[in-house]
PDB file of C-alpha atoms in Angstrom:
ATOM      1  CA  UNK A 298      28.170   3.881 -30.351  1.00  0.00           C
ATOM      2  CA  UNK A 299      28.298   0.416 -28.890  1.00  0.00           C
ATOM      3  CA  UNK A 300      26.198  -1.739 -28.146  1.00  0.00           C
ATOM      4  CA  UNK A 301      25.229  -3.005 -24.729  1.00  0.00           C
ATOM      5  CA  UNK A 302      21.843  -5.252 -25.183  1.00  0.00           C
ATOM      6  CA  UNK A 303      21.296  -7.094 -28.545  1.00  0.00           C
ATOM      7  CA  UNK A 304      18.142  -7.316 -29.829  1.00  0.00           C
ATOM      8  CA  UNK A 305      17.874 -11.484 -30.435  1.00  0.00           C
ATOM      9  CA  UNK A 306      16.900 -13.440 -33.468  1.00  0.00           C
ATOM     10  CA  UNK A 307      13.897 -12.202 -35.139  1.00  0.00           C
ATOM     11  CA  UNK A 308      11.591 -14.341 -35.977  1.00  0.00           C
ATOM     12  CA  UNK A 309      10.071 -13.384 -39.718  1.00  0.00           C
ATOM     13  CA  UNK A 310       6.399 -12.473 -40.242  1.00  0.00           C
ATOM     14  CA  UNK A 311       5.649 -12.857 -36.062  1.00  0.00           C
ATOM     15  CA  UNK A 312       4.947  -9.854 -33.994  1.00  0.00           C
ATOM     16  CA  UNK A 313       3.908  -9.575 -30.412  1.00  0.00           C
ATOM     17  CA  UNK A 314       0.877  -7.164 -29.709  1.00  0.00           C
ATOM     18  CA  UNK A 315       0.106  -4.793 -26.944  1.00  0.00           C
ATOM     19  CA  UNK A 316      -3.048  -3.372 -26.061  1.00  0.00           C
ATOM     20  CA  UNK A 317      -5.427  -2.518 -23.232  1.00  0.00           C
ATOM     21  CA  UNK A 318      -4.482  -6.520 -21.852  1.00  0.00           C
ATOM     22  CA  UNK A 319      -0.547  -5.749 -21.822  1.00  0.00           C
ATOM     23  CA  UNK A 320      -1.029  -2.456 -19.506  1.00  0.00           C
ATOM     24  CA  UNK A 321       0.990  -2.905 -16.128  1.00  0.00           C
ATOM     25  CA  UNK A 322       3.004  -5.360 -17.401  1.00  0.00           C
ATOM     26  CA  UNK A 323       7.125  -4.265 -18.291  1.00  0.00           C
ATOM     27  CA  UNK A 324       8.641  -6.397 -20.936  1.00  0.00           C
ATOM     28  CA  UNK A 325      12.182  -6.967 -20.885  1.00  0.00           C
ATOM     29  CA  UNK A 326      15.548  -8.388 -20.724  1.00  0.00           C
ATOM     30  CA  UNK A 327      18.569  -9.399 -18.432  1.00  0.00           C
ATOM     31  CA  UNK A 328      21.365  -7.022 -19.361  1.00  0.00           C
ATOM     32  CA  UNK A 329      25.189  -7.622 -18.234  1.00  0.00           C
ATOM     33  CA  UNK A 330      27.513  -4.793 -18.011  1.00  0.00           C
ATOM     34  CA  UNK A 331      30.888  -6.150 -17.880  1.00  0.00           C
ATOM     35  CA  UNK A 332      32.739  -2.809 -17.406  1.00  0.00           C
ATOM     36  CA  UNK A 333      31.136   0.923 -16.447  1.00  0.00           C
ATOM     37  CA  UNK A 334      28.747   1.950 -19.672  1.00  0.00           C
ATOM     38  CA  UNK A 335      27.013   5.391 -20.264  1.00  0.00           C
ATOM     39  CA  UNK A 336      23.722   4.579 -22.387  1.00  0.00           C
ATOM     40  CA  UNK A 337      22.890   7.200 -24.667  1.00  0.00           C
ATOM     41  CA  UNK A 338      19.691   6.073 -26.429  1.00  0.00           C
ATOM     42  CA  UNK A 339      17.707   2.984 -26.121  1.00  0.00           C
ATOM     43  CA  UNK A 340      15.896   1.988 -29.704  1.00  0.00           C
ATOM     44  CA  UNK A 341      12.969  -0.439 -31.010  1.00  0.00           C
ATOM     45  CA  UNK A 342      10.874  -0.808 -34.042  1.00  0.00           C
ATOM     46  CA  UNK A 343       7.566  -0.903 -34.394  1.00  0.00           C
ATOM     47  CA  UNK A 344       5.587  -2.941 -37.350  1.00  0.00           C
ATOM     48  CA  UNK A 345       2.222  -1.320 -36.813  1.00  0.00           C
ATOM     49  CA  UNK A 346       0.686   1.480 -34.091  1.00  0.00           C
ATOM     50  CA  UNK A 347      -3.219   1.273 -34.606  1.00  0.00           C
ATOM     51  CA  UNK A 348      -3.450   3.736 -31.520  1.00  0.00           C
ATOM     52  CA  UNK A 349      -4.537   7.241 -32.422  1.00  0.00           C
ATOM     53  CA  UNK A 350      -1.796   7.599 -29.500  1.00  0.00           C
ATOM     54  CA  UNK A 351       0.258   4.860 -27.435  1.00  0.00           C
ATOM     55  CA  UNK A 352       2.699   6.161 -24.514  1.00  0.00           C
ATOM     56  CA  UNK A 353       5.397   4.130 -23.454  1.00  0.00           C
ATOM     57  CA  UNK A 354       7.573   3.893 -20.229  1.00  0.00           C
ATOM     58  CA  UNK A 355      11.033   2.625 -20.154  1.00  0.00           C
ATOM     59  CA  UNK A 356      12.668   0.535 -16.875  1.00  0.00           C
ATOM     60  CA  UNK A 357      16.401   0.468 -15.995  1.00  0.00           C
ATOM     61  CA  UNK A 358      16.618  -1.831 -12.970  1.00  0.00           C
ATOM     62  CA  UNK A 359      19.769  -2.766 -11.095  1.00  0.00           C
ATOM     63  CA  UNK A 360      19.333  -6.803 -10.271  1.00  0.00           C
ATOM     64  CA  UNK A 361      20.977  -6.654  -6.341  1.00  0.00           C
ATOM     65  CA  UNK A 362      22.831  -9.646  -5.360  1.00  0.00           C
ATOM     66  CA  UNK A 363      19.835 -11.107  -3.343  1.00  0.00           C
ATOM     67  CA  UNK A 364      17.676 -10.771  -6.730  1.00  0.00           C
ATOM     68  CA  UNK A 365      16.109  -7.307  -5.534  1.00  0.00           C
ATOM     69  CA  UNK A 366      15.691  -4.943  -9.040  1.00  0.00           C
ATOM     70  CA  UNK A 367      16.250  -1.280  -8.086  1.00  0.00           C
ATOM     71  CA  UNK A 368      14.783   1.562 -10.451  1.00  0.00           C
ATOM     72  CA  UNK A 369      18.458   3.612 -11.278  1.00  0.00           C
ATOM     73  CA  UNK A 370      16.270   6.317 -13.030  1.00  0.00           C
ATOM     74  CA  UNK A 371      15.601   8.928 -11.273  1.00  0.00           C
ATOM     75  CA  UNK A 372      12.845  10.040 -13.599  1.00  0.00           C
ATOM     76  CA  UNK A 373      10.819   7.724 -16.101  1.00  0.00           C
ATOM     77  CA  UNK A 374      11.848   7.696 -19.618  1.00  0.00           C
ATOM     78  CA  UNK A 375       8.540   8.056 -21.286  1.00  0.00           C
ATOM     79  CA  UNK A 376       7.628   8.269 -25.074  1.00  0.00           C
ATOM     80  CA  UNK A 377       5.044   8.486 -27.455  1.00  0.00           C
ATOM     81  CA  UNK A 378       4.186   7.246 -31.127  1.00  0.00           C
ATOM     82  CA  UNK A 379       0.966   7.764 -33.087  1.00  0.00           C
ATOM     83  CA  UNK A 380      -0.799   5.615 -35.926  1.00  0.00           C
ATOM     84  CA  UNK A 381       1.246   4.272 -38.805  1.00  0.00           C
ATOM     85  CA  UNK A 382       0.560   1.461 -40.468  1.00  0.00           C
ATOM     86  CA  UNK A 383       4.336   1.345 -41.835  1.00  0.00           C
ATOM     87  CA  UNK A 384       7.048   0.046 -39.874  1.00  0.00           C
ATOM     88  CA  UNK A 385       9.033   2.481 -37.770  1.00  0.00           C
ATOM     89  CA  UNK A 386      12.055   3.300 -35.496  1.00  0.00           C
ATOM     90  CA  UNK A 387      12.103   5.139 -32.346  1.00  0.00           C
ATOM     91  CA  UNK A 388      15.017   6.005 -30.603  1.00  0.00           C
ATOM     92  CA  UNK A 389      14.519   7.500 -26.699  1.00  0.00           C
ATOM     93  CA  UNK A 390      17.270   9.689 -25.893  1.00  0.00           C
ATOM     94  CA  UNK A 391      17.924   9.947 -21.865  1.00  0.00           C
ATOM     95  CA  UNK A 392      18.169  14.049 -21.219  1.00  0.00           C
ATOM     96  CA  UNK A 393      21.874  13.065 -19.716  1.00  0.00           C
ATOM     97  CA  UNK A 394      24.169   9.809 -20.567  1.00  0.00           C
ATOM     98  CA  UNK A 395      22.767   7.102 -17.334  1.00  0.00           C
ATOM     99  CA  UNK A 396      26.144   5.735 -16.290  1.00  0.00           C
ATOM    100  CA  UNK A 397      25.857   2.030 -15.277  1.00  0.00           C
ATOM    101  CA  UNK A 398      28.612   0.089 -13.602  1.00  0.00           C
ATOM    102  CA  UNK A 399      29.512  -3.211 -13.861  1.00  0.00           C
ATOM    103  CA  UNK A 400      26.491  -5.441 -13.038  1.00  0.00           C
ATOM    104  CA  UNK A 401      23.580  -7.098 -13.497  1.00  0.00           C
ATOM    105  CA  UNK A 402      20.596  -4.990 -15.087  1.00  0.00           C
ATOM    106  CA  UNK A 403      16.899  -5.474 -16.551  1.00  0.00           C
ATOM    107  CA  UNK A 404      16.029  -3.153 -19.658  1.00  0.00           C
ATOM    108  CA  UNK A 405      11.858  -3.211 -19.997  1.00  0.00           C
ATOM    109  CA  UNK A 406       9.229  -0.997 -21.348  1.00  0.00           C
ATOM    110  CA  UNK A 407       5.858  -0.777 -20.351  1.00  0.00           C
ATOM    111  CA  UNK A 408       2.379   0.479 -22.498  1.00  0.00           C
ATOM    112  CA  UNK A 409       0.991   2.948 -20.150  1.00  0.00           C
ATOM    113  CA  UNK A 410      -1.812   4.338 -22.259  1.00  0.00           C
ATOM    114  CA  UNK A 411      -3.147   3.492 -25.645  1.00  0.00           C
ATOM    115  CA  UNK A 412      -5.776   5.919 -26.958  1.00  0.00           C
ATOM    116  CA  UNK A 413      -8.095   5.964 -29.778  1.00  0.00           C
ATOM    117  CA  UNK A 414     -10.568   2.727 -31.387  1.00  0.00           C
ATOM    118  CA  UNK A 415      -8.225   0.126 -32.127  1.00  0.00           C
ATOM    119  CA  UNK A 416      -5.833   0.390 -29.167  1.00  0.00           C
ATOM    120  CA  UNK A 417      -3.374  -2.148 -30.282  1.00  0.00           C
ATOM    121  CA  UNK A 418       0.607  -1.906 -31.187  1.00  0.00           C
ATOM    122  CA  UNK A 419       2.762  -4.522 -33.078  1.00  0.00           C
ATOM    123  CA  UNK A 420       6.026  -4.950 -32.433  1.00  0.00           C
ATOM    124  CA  UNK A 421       8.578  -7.545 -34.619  1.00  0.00           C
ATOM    125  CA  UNK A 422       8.910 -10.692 -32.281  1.00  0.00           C
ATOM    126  CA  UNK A 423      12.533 -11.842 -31.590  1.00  0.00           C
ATOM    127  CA  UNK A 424      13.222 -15.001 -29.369  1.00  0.00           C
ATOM    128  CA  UNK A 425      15.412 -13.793 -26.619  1.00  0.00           C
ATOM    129  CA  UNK A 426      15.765 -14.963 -22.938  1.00  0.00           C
ATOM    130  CA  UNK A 427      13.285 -12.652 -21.122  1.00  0.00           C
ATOM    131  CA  UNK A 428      11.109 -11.781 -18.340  1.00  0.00           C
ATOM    132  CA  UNK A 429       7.552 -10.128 -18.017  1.00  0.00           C
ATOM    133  CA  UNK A 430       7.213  -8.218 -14.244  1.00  0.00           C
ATOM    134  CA  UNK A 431       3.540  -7.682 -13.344  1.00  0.00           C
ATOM    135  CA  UNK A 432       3.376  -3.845 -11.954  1.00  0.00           C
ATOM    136  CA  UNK A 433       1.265  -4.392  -8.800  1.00  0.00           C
ATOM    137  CA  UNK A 434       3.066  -7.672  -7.644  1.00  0.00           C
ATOM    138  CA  UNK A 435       6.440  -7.821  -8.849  1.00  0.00           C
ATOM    139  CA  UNK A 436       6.264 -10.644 -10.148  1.00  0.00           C
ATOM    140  CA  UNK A 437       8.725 -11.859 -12.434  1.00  0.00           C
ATOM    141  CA  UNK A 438       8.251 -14.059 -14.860  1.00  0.00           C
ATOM    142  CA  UNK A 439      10.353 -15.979 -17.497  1.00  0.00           C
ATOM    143  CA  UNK A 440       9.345 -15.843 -20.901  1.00  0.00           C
ATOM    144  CA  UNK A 441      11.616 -17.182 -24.482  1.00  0.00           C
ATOM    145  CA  UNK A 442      10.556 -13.755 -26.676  1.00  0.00           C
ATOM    146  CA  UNK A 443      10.767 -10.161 -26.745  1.00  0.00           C
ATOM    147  CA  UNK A 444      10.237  -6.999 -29.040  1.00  0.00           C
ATOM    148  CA  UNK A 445      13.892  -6.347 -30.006  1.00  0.00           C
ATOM    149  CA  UNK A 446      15.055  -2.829 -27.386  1.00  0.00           C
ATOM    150  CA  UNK A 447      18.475  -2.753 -27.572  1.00  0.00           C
ATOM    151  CA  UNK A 448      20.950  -0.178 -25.858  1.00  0.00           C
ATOM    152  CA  UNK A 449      23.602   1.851 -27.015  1.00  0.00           C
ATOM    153  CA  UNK A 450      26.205   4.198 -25.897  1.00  0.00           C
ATOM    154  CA  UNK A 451      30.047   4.303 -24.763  1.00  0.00           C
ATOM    155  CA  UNK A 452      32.039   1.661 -23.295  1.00  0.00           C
ATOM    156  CA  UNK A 453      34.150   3.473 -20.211  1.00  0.00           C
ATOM    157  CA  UNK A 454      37.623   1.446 -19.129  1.00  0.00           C
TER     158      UNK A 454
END
């Protein structure tokens, strides 16, 4: 596979939590796609889940010309992890290849629902140009670090 979105520069030892506070909230980063790309997973790792249960939701957005970002999934990518206290590596497959052209894109992910006492999910911090978009609003703001989701899948000429 190749790779479309790199994950940063980790920073060693730092993590970035979410929990009941980081709900409606995507996380994420400004992809280019210099020629047409079919993504065939999207990966991250996670340091700690303390969730009996966390869900997860997974935006593909198409950045318009006039700074619009247009869902291209026609249904959410959603996935689950449960409690480990080990670090782990989760891979969403899309059911078919999503075929991006060249552009412009924002990759983010979203907690949706964390279940169980200690609601609260660590992921290894990496400093990386990115934005968080507030659900509700839209609104989009800059921030310098993210959680590491990178993209892979086939380069098309």
């Amino acid at each position: 596979y190749d790779m479309l979105a790199s994950k940063g520069m980790q920073l060693p030892g730092a993590v970035m939590s979410f929990d009941e506070s980081s709900m409606h909230k995507f996380i994420g980063s400004i992809v280019e796609c210099k020629a047409a790309f079919d993504v065939n997973k999207f990966a991250l790792k996670v340091k700690r889940c303390y969730a009996e249960q966390a869900i997860f939701r997974l935006t593909l957005r198409h950045i318009d010309d006039d700074g619009t970002l247009r869902e291209i999934l026609d249904t959410p990518l959603l996935f689950s992890m449960k409690y480990s206290d080990k670090d782990t590596e989760y891979y969403v497959t899309p059911e078919a290849p999503i075929r991006l052209t060249h552009g412009t894109y924002y990759l983010g992910i979203e907690l949706i629902a964390a279940i169980g006492d200690r609601p609260q999910i660590l992921f290894p911090l990496y400093i990386k140009h990115s934005y968080i978009i507030t659900c509700e609003s839209n609104i989009v703001e800059p921030w310098n670090y993210n959680i590491g989701l990178s993209v892979a899948g086939i380069k098309r000429d």
